[in-house]
Amino acid sequence: MIKLVNLVVRKDGYTHEEFAERWMSDHTEMAKDLPGLKKYVTSLPASPERSEYDGIVELYFEDMDALKAAFSSETGEAVNADAAEFIDMEQGPTLYVEETVHLDRS
């Protein structure tokens, strides 16, 4: 399983609250339709005024080919175009990782 992790920075002109509302509503509904998406997690900082980033997104795919296919699809292109309206796509690091769970008591 491959996980894409992105530390998200909002575009200038958006407050953190405006950014969060946009991200957690229409954009989330669109992103859930990415082909091959296995799991989708977003995290918002508890204290945004003390945080360097506005959020974290984690997208899980079976493998890198599935991830690439998702973002090459019509839905993937629409998701990226929508994100570019309120996320500074040039800021915030992106990682492609294989997750190792050492404990999960949830």
C-alpha positions as a printed NumPy array, in Angstrom:
array([[  0.   ,   0.   ,   0.   ],
       [  1.295,   3.448,  -0.96 ],
       [  0.329,   6.557,   0.962],
       [  0.632,  10.083,  -0.404],
       [  1.096,  12.552,   2.462],
       [  0.903,  16.271,   1.753],
       [  1.369,  19.076,   4.256],
       [ -1.088,  21.635,   2.93 ],
       [ -0.704,  25.434,   2.808],
       [ -3.686,  27.624,   1.94 ],
       [ -3.481,  30.257,  -0.776],
       [ -3.074,  33.901,   0.154],
       [ -6.431,  35.582,   0.511],
       [ -8.027,  32.699,   2.44 ],
       [ -8.346,  32.652,   6.2  ],
       [ -7.679,  29.304,   7.817],
       [-11.41 ,  28.974,   8.51 ],
       [-12.357,  29.716,   4.874],
       [ -9.731,  27.269,   3.683],
       [-10.956,  24.532,   6.06 ],
       [-14.586,  24.999,   5.013],
       [-13.696,  24.694,   1.316],
       [-11.383,  21.747,   1.855],
       [-13.732,  19.761,   4.085],
       [-16.856,  20.236,   1.985],
       [-16.941,  20.352,  -1.825],
       [-13.308,  19.355,  -2.339],
       [-13.574,  16.32 ,  -0.071],
       [-16.668,  15.096,  -1.882],
       [-14.835,  15.386,  -5.206],
       [-11.619,  13.72 ,  -3.976],
       [-13.488,  10.699,  -2.567],
       [-14.233,   9.726,  -6.18 ],
       [-10.575,   9.311,  -7.211],
       [-10.284,   5.96 ,  -9.002],
       [ -8.465,   3.323,  -6.944],
       [ -8.514,   5.381,  -3.727],
       [ -8.483,   2.996,  -0.739],
       [ -8.443,   5.447,   2.163],
       [ -8.666,   9.239,   2.471],
       [ -7.747,  11.098,   5.68 ],
       [ -7.526,  14.823,   6.362],
       [ -6.233,  16.505,   9.512],
       [ -6.628,  20.108,  10.598],
       [ -4.386,  21.685,  13.253],
       [ -5.967,  22.104,  16.695],
       [ -4.199,  25.488,  16.996],
       [ -3.89 ,  26.875,  13.449],
       [ -2.27 ,  30.087,  14.671],
       [  0.633,  27.997,  16.029],
       [  0.957,  25.698,  13.008],
       [  3.213,  26.036,   9.994],
       [  0.729,  24.156,   7.785],
       [ -3.029,  24.418,   7.343],
       [ -3.641,  20.69 ,   7.167],
       [ -2.438,  17.232,   6.248],
       [ -3.947,  14.982,   3.613],
       [ -3.27 ,  11.255,   3.371],
       [ -4.374,   9.32 ,   0.29 ],
       [ -3.916,   5.544,   0.168],
       [ -3.587,   3.52 ,  -3.045],
       [ -2.707,  -0.103,  -3.78 ],
       [  0.566,   0.937,  -5.465],
       [  2.265,   3.81 ,  -7.307],
       [  0.678,   2.798, -10.606],
       [ -2.787,   3.151,  -9.062],
       [ -1.844,   6.556,  -7.614],
       [ -0.539,   7.784, -10.983],
       [ -3.633,   6.48 , -12.769],
       [ -5.914,   8.238, -10.271],
       [ -4.341,  11.639, -10.859],
       [ -4.118,  11.098, -14.625],
       [ -7.854,  10.425, -14.769],
       [-10.509,  13.022, -15.532],
       [-11.499,  13.006, -11.849],
       [ -7.879,  13.415, -10.758],
       [ -7.394,  16.386, -13.048],
       [-10.597,  17.977, -11.699],
       [ -9.475,  17.361,  -8.092],
       [ -6.111,  19.023,  -8.74 ],
       [ -7.728,  21.959, -10.547],
       [-10.127,  22.476,  -7.657],
       [ -7.341,  22.231,  -5.066],
       [ -5.282,  24.821,  -6.964],
       [ -8.049,  27.36 ,  -6.359],
       [ -7.523,  27.418,  -2.568],
       [ -4.292,  25.477,  -1.872],
       [ -0.823,  26.831,  -2.646],
       [  0.284,  23.811,  -4.649],
       [  3.94 ,  24.921,  -4.643],
       [  4.18 ,  24.981,  -0.833],
       [  4.194,  22.139,   1.658],
       [  6.138,  18.939,   1.199],
       [  4.684,  15.81 ,  -0.38 ],
       [  5.83 ,  12.34 ,   0.605],
       [  5.11 ,   8.968,  -0.986],
       [  5.487,   6.373,   1.753],
       [  4.735,   2.81 ,   2.746],
       [  3.051,   2.914,   6.134],
       [  4.144,   0.585,   8.932],
       [  1.684,   0.403,  11.816],
       [  3.405,  -0.601,  15.038],
       [  0.347,  -0.235,  17.272],
       [ -3.318,   0.544,  16.638],
       [ -5.632,   0.483,  19.639],
       [ -8.472,   2.287,  17.905]])
